Amino acid sequence: METTRGAERQRTAAERRRRELLEAADRVVLRDGPQASMNAIAAEAGITKPILYRHFGDKGGLYRALAKRHTDALLSALRAALDAPSERRERVEATLDTYLAAIEARPQVYRFLMHPSDDAAPSPEQGFDVGRHSAPLLRRLGEELGKVIAERVDLGPDSQQMARIWGHGIVGMMHAAGDWWLGDRPCSREQLVRSLADLLWGRLAEAGDLPGGQGF
Amino acid sequence: METTRGAERQRTAAERRRRELLEAADRVVLRDGPQASMNAIAAEAGITKPILYRHFGDKGGLYRALAKRHTDALLSALRAALDAPSERRERVEATLDTYLAAIEARPQVYRFLMHPSDDAAPSPEQGFDVGRHSAPLLRRLGEELGKVIAERVDLGPDSQQMARIWGHGIVGMMHAAGDWWLGDRPCSREQLVRSLADLLWGRLAEAGDLPGGQGF
DNA sequence: TAAACCCGTTACTAGCGGTAACAACAGTCT
DNA sequence: AGACTGTTGTTACCGCTAGTAACGGGTTTA
């Protein structure tokens, strides 16, 4: 009659094992970047490859599991900033700053999340499968932000559609600017945040033309 | 004394060869996606691997050469839209539409440009080298747009810095929204263009809160 | 005690990017 | 003419990767 108790113990043991493996993978990715090999991860965990494959199926599975952890963590931090009880502009700036601080603190993790080095499927589907390849993190963030906007901002008719578009657009803006900024560090984080918020606040439309060109 | 004439003939022959190789590579990438192998490209061109390596150094070199062609083409199309003699808003919409039409017409090419499958260097530099990895196309577009904005829009002090930030931010917005749209096709291109332009025109700041939440 | 079930190993495959070594043909110099 | 040089192409290999088959030993179940 030990069957249920034994099974449960084994299940929790497997889960703990899985966490250990993920932590080892985390260390290796942090050290070697996204192109960390399965051999290296297995070695770091003190075991050999086939065990990794039994737990995660293939490299894509491991990477997906790893990405989910970080994505969830970042997402919850962003949600907190997004839900703060303050003015809209202040909240937008706080969210931008949270994101930028996160990628600034752990650039290797960020890089891994954005470029999962071509995930899983060798996909025999040879059709136009563009869309799945881009970093899942950006998609999730975009969808999430779209929902928040749709819930809280009055955009008139077609607001659902427009909110989603804006969600993905704003996330993309944040990501691209952050990626560029992280490379060159041409200014402080505060200035970057303020400039992006200014952009979202319509300063592009309000600004006047400079003399010399035909305007922009 | 035939040395100069002979050398020149050989040089032009090599250039023609290079173009042929690039066209073959183009066909393979269009068929197999960005993970096309050097073997496959060589086979398509009717030759074997070492020739490819003599011409392009390594896989990154070939991909860079390939990307440059498409990037230049897209960039000149965008510049044309950006330089049209019309209102600023109209020009922004035309630019967005040009980009979206391009990625819609040749999604495989677009996918290759955005995800060059980890370019060139096995980079022994193990430092935090985030920044070089992201698709060069986006960087180039961002810098280009930043220059255009700096030249033509009056942004007050610090306008250089802010223009660059905006350039990268707007390009990222365009890219992320386009990538998402290309996958799900949730609306027409016109609607997407209009929504993004609205976002840039400050509708987020102007819009009122919806009842129920604490606003956004 | 015997069956079932995991955890873990070694040893392998197929394919990748990249290279060394060599063959053959061109045009050039003496 | 004959030796020299450079380019074009080959075959055969290296070291690496992702992924798998097959087997051994330990623990739980019957």
XYZ file of C-alpha atoms (C1' of nucleotides) in Angstrom:
492
model
C 0.000 0.000 0.000
C 3.080 2.221 -0.229
C 2.199 2.989 -3.817
C 0.669 6.443 -3.415
C 3.130 7.660 -0.807
C 6.087 6.351 -2.771
C 4.845 7.818 -6.016
C 4.337 11.180 -4.434
C 7.768 11.180 -2.870
C 9.288 10.321 -6.219
C 7.329 13.064 -7.895
C 8.538 15.712 -5.499
C 12.061 14.352 -5.828
C 11.798 14.710 -9.594
C 10.553 18.251 -9.209
C 13.413 19.148 -6.945
C 15.782 17.590 -9.428
C 14.256 19.628 -12.179
C 14.775 22.812 -10.202
C 18.388 21.890 -9.581
C 18.943 21.290 -13.259
C 17.360 24.589 -14.149
C 19.561 26.391 -11.670
C 22.642 24.746 -13.106
C 21.527 25.701 -16.601
C 20.996 29.207 -15.353
C 24.540 29.423 -14.099
C 25.955 28.155 -17.376
C 23.852 30.477 -19.495
C 24.896 33.351 -17.299
C 28.520 32.387 -17.867
C 28.556 31.233 -21.507
C 25.665 33.127 -23.014
C 22.707 31.695 -24.903
C 24.829 29.325 -26.963
C 25.632 27.249 -23.888
C 25.855 23.607 -24.890
C 23.910 20.761 -23.387
C 27.189 19.095 -22.461
C 28.280 22.126 -20.497
C 24.968 22.348 -18.669
C 25.019 18.666 -17.837
C 28.571 18.956 -16.553
C 27.673 21.950 -14.407
C 24.814 19.956 -12.926
C 27.203 17.078 -12.254
C 25.419 14.618 -14.516
C 25.354 13.651 -18.179
C 23.304 14.593 -21.176
C 20.614 11.901 -21.393
C 19.242 12.971 -18.022
C 18.712 16.465 -19.301
C 16.896 15.056 -22.283
C 14.698 12.871 -20.113
C 13.631 15.914 -18.125
C 13.214 18.486 -20.877
C 12.817 16.568 -24.111
C 15.192 18.646 -26.177
C 17.240 21.789 -25.978
C 14.251 23.908 -26.848
C 12.340 22.405 -23.939
C 15.081 23.259 -21.487
C 15.389 26.762 -22.851
C 11.662 27.261 -22.737
C 11.541 26.163 -19.106
C 14.458 28.419 -18.291
C 12.940 31.358 -20.123
C 9.622 30.921 -18.388
C 11.215 31.431 -14.987
C 12.865 34.692 -15.893
C 9.961 35.884 -17.950
C 7.556 35.303 -15.099
C 9.844 37.129 -12.707
C 10.274 40.125 -14.957
C 6.604 40.175 -15.810
C 5.543 40.308 -12.203
C 7.964 43.154 -11.523
C 6.548 45.052 -14.462
C 3.005 44.402 -13.337
C 3.822 45.890 -9.977
C 5.151 49.050 -11.600
C 2.163 49.163 -13.903
C -0.304 48.837 -11.042
C 1.159 51.488 -8.781
C -1.368 54.091 -7.568
C -0.070 57.171 -9.337
C -0.483 59.292 -12.428
C -0.435 57.605 -15.813
C 2.743 59.275 -16.930
C 4.465 58.401 -13.685
C 3.398 54.818 -14.049
C 4.658 54.585 -17.601
C 8.009 55.949 -16.533
C 8.184 53.540 -13.620
C 7.467 50.617 -15.924
C 10.086 51.673 -18.428
C 12.584 52.153 -15.657
C 11.825 48.761 -14.139
C 12.433 47.067 -17.449
C 15.634 48.953 -18.152
C 16.958 48.371 -14.663
C 16.322 44.655 -15.079
C 18.194 44.340 -18.355
C 20.949 46.551 -17.020
C 21.391 44.366 -13.960
C 21.580 41.061 -15.805
C 22.434 41.576 -19.456
C 23.317 37.952 -20.048
C 19.932 36.799 -18.869
C 18.281 39.447 -20.950
C 20.258 38.416 -23.985
C 19.272 34.827 -23.487
C 15.613 35.698 -23.213
C 15.643 37.778 -26.359
C 17.704 35.456 -28.502
C 16.959 31.891 -27.499
C 19.321 30.847 -30.243
C 16.572 29.395 -32.437
C 14.309 27.381 -30.235
C 12.964 23.895 -30.428
C 11.429 22.753 -33.636
C 13.436 21.979 -36.763
C 9.858 22.551 -37.938
C 9.165 20.434 -41.024
C 6.515 23.026 -41.775
C 8.162 24.927 -44.539
C 5.384 27.437 -44.980
C 5.660 31.037 -43.926
C 5.920 30.416 -40.238
C 7.215 33.817 -39.318
C 5.832 34.870 -36.007
C 6.717 32.069 -33.659
C 10.397 32.726 -33.890
C 10.583 36.047 -32.170
C 11.386 36.021 -28.502
C 8.342 34.791 -26.605
C 9.095 37.296 -23.895
C 8.337 40.227 -26.151
C 5.093 38.640 -27.283
C 3.972 38.000 -23.756
C 4.862 41.503 -22.676
C 3.068 42.979 -25.660
C -0.094 40.985 -25.070
C -0.023 41.775 -21.396
C 0.412 45.484 -21.911
C -2.288 45.440 -24.572
C -4.702 43.932 -22.075
C -3.848 46.530 -19.469
C -4.384 49.346 -21.930
C -7.661 47.896 -23.149
C -8.875 47.609 -19.577
C -8.019 51.076 -18.469
C -7.761 53.496 -21.352
C -10.706 54.851 -23.263
C -9.837 54.566 -26.931
C -13.277 54.752 -28.479
C -14.434 52.138 -31.026
C -12.027 49.398 -32.025
C -10.291 49.950 -28.732
C -9.486 46.256 -28.299
C -7.573 46.080 -31.535
C -5.805 49.351 -31.023
C -4.845 48.477 -27.472
C -3.144 45.292 -28.647
C -1.314 47.142 -31.380
C -0.158 49.723 -28.906
C 0.893 47.081 -26.428
C 3.184 45.395 -28.910
C 4.381 48.693 -30.288
C 5.280 50.161 -26.919
C 7.011 46.989 -25.813
C 8.986 46.973 -29.032
C 9.969 50.572 -28.522
C 11.129 49.814 -25.007
C 13.042 46.770 -26.129
C 14.834 48.305 -29.094
C 15.771 51.452 -27.245
C 16.950 49.412 -24.288
C 18.986 47.070 -26.447
C 20.717 49.954 -28.164
C 21.240 51.813 -24.905
C 22.717 48.759 -23.213
C 25.314 48.515 -25.937
C 26.514 52.087 -26.243
C 25.403 53.596 -22.932
C 25.068 57.010 -24.503
C 23.115 58.509 -21.639
C 21.733 57.872 -18.192
C 18.788 55.624 -17.552
C 16.723 58.531 -16.298
C 17.249 60.460 -19.482
C 16.338 57.467 -21.601
C 13.172 56.903 -19.631
C 12.184 60.540 -19.875
C 12.840 60.692 -23.599
C 10.797 57.610 -24.342
C 7.940 58.838 -22.204
C 8.116 62.153 -24.029
C 7.859 60.286 -27.301
C 4.769 58.457 -26.087
C 3.355 61.735 -24.871
C 3.194 63.159 -28.336
C 6.175 65.445 -28.416
C 6.924 64.266 -31.926
C 3.650 65.721 -33.145
C 4.046 68.944 -31.229
C 7.629 69.746 -32.132
C 8.266 72.365 -34.768
C 10.319 71.987 -37.916
C 13.947 72.949 -38.013
C 15.009 75.370 -40.699
C 16.896 73.956 -43.675
C 15.060 70.737 -44.468
C 11.545 70.176 -45.735
C 10.497 69.319 -42.203
C 9.761 65.880 -40.928
C 52.925 43.409 -69.641
C 49.503 41.797 -69.546
C 49.535 41.975 -65.785
C 47.112 44.857 -65.237
C 44.600 43.753 -67.874
C 44.707 40.173 -66.642
C 44.354 41.165 -63.024
C 41.396 43.364 -63.789
C 39.644 40.670 -65.770
C 40.167 38.236 -62.901
C 38.849 40.764 -60.434
C 35.637 41.322 -62.347
C 35.281 37.570 -62.790
C 35.600 37.141 -59.038
C 32.989 39.802 -58.465
C 30.569 38.140 -60.847
C 31.235 34.867 -59.093
C 30.531 36.487 -55.776
C 27.225 37.810 -57.034
C 26.277 34.361 -58.299
C 27.114 32.851 -54.941
C 25.062 35.456 -53.139
C 22.101 34.811 -55.393
C 22.346 31.087 -54.752
C 22.553 31.748 -51.029
C 19.526 33.968 -51.351
C 17.528 31.192 -52.960
C 18.490 28.718 -50.242
C 17.729 31.120 -47.413
C 14.393 31.884 -49.007
C 13.673 28.173 -49.115
C 15.214 26.869 -45.875
C 15.084 29.892 -43.613
C 17.979 31.499 -41.769
C 19.402 28.182 -40.586
C 20.377 27.235 -44.127
C 23.637 25.279 -44.018
C 26.805 26.107 -45.873
C 26.650 22.713 -47.533
C 23.196 23.442 -48.884
C 24.226 26.838 -50.204
C 27.320 25.407 -51.848
C 25.256 22.657 -53.452
C 22.734 25.175 -54.742
C 25.562 27.157 -56.283
C 26.916 23.958 -57.849
C 30.209 24.001 -55.990
C 31.617 22.875 -52.638
C 32.154 24.473 -49.281
C 35.773 25.693 -49.349
C 34.974 28.033 -52.228
C 32.331 29.712 -50.155
C 34.819 30.124 -47.354
C 37.411 31.583 -49.687
C 34.946 34.210 -50.793
C 33.285 35.107 -47.517
C 35.632 33.987 -44.758
C 33.054 32.312 -42.600
C 29.324 31.882 -42.326
C 28.962 35.232 -40.642
C 30.704 36.871 -43.557
C 28.353 35.347 -46.075
C 25.341 36.275 -44.002
C 26.585 39.792 -43.535
C 27.091 40.198 -47.259
C 23.637 38.777 -47.877
C 22.053 40.971 -45.256
C 23.734 44.073 -46.600
C 22.040 43.659 -49.970
C 18.565 43.426 -48.539
C 19.186 46.007 -45.865
C 20.398 48.519 -48.416
C 17.385 47.873 -50.602
C 14.919 48.282 -47.763
C 16.733 51.298 -46.426
C 16.594 53.133 -49.719
C 12.880 52.420 -50.035
C 12.338 53.790 -46.554
C 14.411 56.858 -47.287
C 12.255 57.591 -50.281
C 9.109 57.420 -48.166
C 10.752 59.527 -45.496
C 11.776 62.210 -47.977
C 8.445 62.627 -49.736
C 7.229 66.222 -49.925
C 4.179 66.050 -47.691
C 2.991 66.594 -44.151
C 4.933 65.026 -41.308
C 2.137 62.719 -40.299
C 1.598 61.610 -43.851
C 5.283 60.879 -44.205
C 5.399 58.857 -41.019
C 2.478 56.782 -42.203
C 4.061 56.256 -45.594
C 7.281 55.077 -43.964
C 5.486 52.669 -41.675
C 3.490 51.344 -44.589
C 6.571 50.875 -46.736
C 8.247 48.839 -44.031
C 5.189 46.719 -43.365
C 4.577 46.116 -47.046
C 8.168 44.947 -47.423
C 8.037 42.437 -44.606
C 4.626 41.300 -45.756
C 5.878 40.665 -49.276
C 8.940 38.618 -48.316
C 8.603 37.289 -44.786
C 11.428 34.792 -45.166
C 13.861 37.503 -46.123
C 12.640 39.626 -43.281
C 13.051 36.773 -40.862
C 16.566 36.193 -42.026
C 17.478 39.827 -41.602
C 16.130 39.996 -38.088
C 17.533 36.706 -36.848
C 20.850 36.052 -38.560
C 21.033 32.940 -36.431
C 23.906 34.213 -34.297
C 26.351 35.871 -36.588
C 30.051 35.562 -37.070
C 32.216 35.566 -34.034
C 32.523 32.674 -31.604
C 33.810 35.753 -29.758
C 36.419 34.735 -27.205
C 35.507 37.981 -25.503
C 33.494 36.684 -22.606
C 32.623 40.077 -21.191
C 29.187 41.566 -21.372
C 29.085 42.020 -25.059
C 25.399 42.606 -25.324
C 24.684 45.082 -28.039
C 26.358 43.698 -31.108
C 24.120 40.695 -31.295
C 20.857 42.309 -32.183
C 19.946 42.426 -35.821
C 22.159 44.976 -37.537
C 19.235 46.024 -39.665
C 17.375 47.429 -36.706
C 20.432 49.294 -35.521
C 21.026 50.817 -38.889
C 17.402 51.816 -39.236
C 17.394 53.321 -35.775
C 20.534 55.344 -36.356
C 19.276 56.490 -39.719
C 15.937 57.610 -38.405
C 17.631 59.293 -35.484
C 19.723 61.339 -37.881
C 16.697 62.343 -39.905
C 14.846 63.446 -36.794
C 17.835 65.381 -35.500
C 18.150 67.156 -38.822
C 14.579 68.167 -39.192
C 12.741 68.319 -35.907
C 13.244 71.009 -33.329
C 13.588 69.262 -29.983
C 15.265 71.975 -27.971
C 18.424 71.260 -25.965
C 19.832 67.736 -25.977
C 18.082 67.240 -29.267
C 20.849 65.042 -30.666
C 20.558 62.550 -27.865
C 16.808 62.538 -27.839
C 16.608 62.151 -31.593
C 18.741 59.018 -31.470
C 16.667 57.607 -28.670
C 13.522 58.286 -30.595
C 14.975 56.815 -33.745
C 15.708 53.509 -32.084
C 12.470 53.573 -30.161
C 10.291 54.220 -33.185
C 12.075 51.597 -35.240
C 11.613 49.111 -32.423
C 7.940 49.940 -32.214
C 7.552 49.425 -35.939
C 9.461 46.177 -35.838
C 7.705 44.606 -32.874
C 4.266 45.581 -34.052
C 5.083 44.346 -37.544
C 6.438 41.063 -36.290
C 3.352 40.408 -34.228
C 1.022 41.511 -36.994
C 2.753 39.291 -39.541
C 2.123 36.278 -37.336
C -1.512 36.711 -36.398
C -2.785 39.114 -39.061
C -5.363 40.528 -36.685
C -6.151 43.560 -38.828
C -5.447 45.282 -42.111
C -2.197 47.015 -42.815
C -3.919 50.360 -43.054
C -5.388 49.998 -39.618
C -2.065 49.004 -38.157
C -0.358 51.975 -39.734
C -3.014 54.361 -38.503
C -2.937 52.983 -34.975
C 0.825 53.251 -34.707
C 0.813 56.779 -36.051
C -1.895 57.636 -33.550
C 0.314 56.278 -30.812
C 3.178 58.447 -31.970
C 0.829 61.396 -32.162
C 0.165 61.329 -28.466
C -3.227 59.711 -28.286
C -2.058 57.726 -25.290
C -1.587 60.935 -23.328
C -4.861 62.447 -24.464
C -7.104 59.458 -23.928
C -9.315 59.420 -20.840
C -9.505 56.738 -18.200
C -12.027 53.967 -18.411
C -14.270 53.460 -15.400
C -13.496 50.515 -13.122
C -9.724 50.540 -12.869
C -7.409 53.050 -11.318
C -6.644 54.360 -14.759
C -3.470 53.805 -16.687
C 12.302 -13.743 -4.313
C 11.004 -11.812 -8.665
C 9.087 -7.973 -11.508
C 8.874 -3.130 -12.539
C 10.672 1.064 -12.510
C 13.961 4.897 -12.370
C 18.540 7.114 -12.269
C 22.591 7.175 -14.374
C 26.216 5.733 -17.395
C 29.002 4.811 -21.935
C 29.104 4.797 -26.620
C 27.232 5.962 -30.608
C 24.943 8.587 -34.949
C 24.297 12.376 -38.159
C 25.194 16.782 -39.216
C 27.305 21.176 -38.505
C 31.151 24.996 -39.372
C 35.645 25.159 -40.782
C 40.313 23.688 -42.738
C 44.409 21.205 -44.663
C 46.211 19.102 -48.582
C 46.300 18.329 -53.037
C 45.077 18.528 -58.395
C 44.589 21.179 -62.492
C 44.589 25.088 -65.347
C 45.494 30.044 -66.316
C 48.797 33.795 -67.411
C 53.573 35.726 -66.498
C 58.708 35.979 -66.356
C 63.397 34.440 -67.982
C 60.090 26.273 -74.386
C 60.097 25.776 -69.389
C 59.815 27.215 -64.508
C 56.897 30.126 -61.429
C 52.770 31.949 -59.473
C 47.978 32.460 -58.551
C 43.293 31.096 -58.829
C 39.584 27.398 -58.903
C 38.181 23.472 -57.561
C 38.293 18.973 -55.245
C 38.420 15.183 -51.275
C 39.008 14.089 -46.810
C 39.373 15.332 -42.547
C 38.834 17.775 -37.443
C 36.263 19.051 -33.446
C 32.065 20.186 -32.092
C 27.070 19.963 -31.578
C 22.143 17.886 -30.582
C 20.143 13.826 -29.784
C 19.670 8.507 -28.921
C 20.222 3.451 -28.078
C 21.541 0.183 -24.913
C 22.898 -1.347 -20.803
C 23.875 -1.598 -15.206
C 22.582 -1.053 -10.593
C 19.205 0.403 -6.777
C 14.710 0.861 -4.942
C 10.116 0.179 -4.640
C 6.157 -2.932 -5.505
C 3.918 -7.500 -5.781
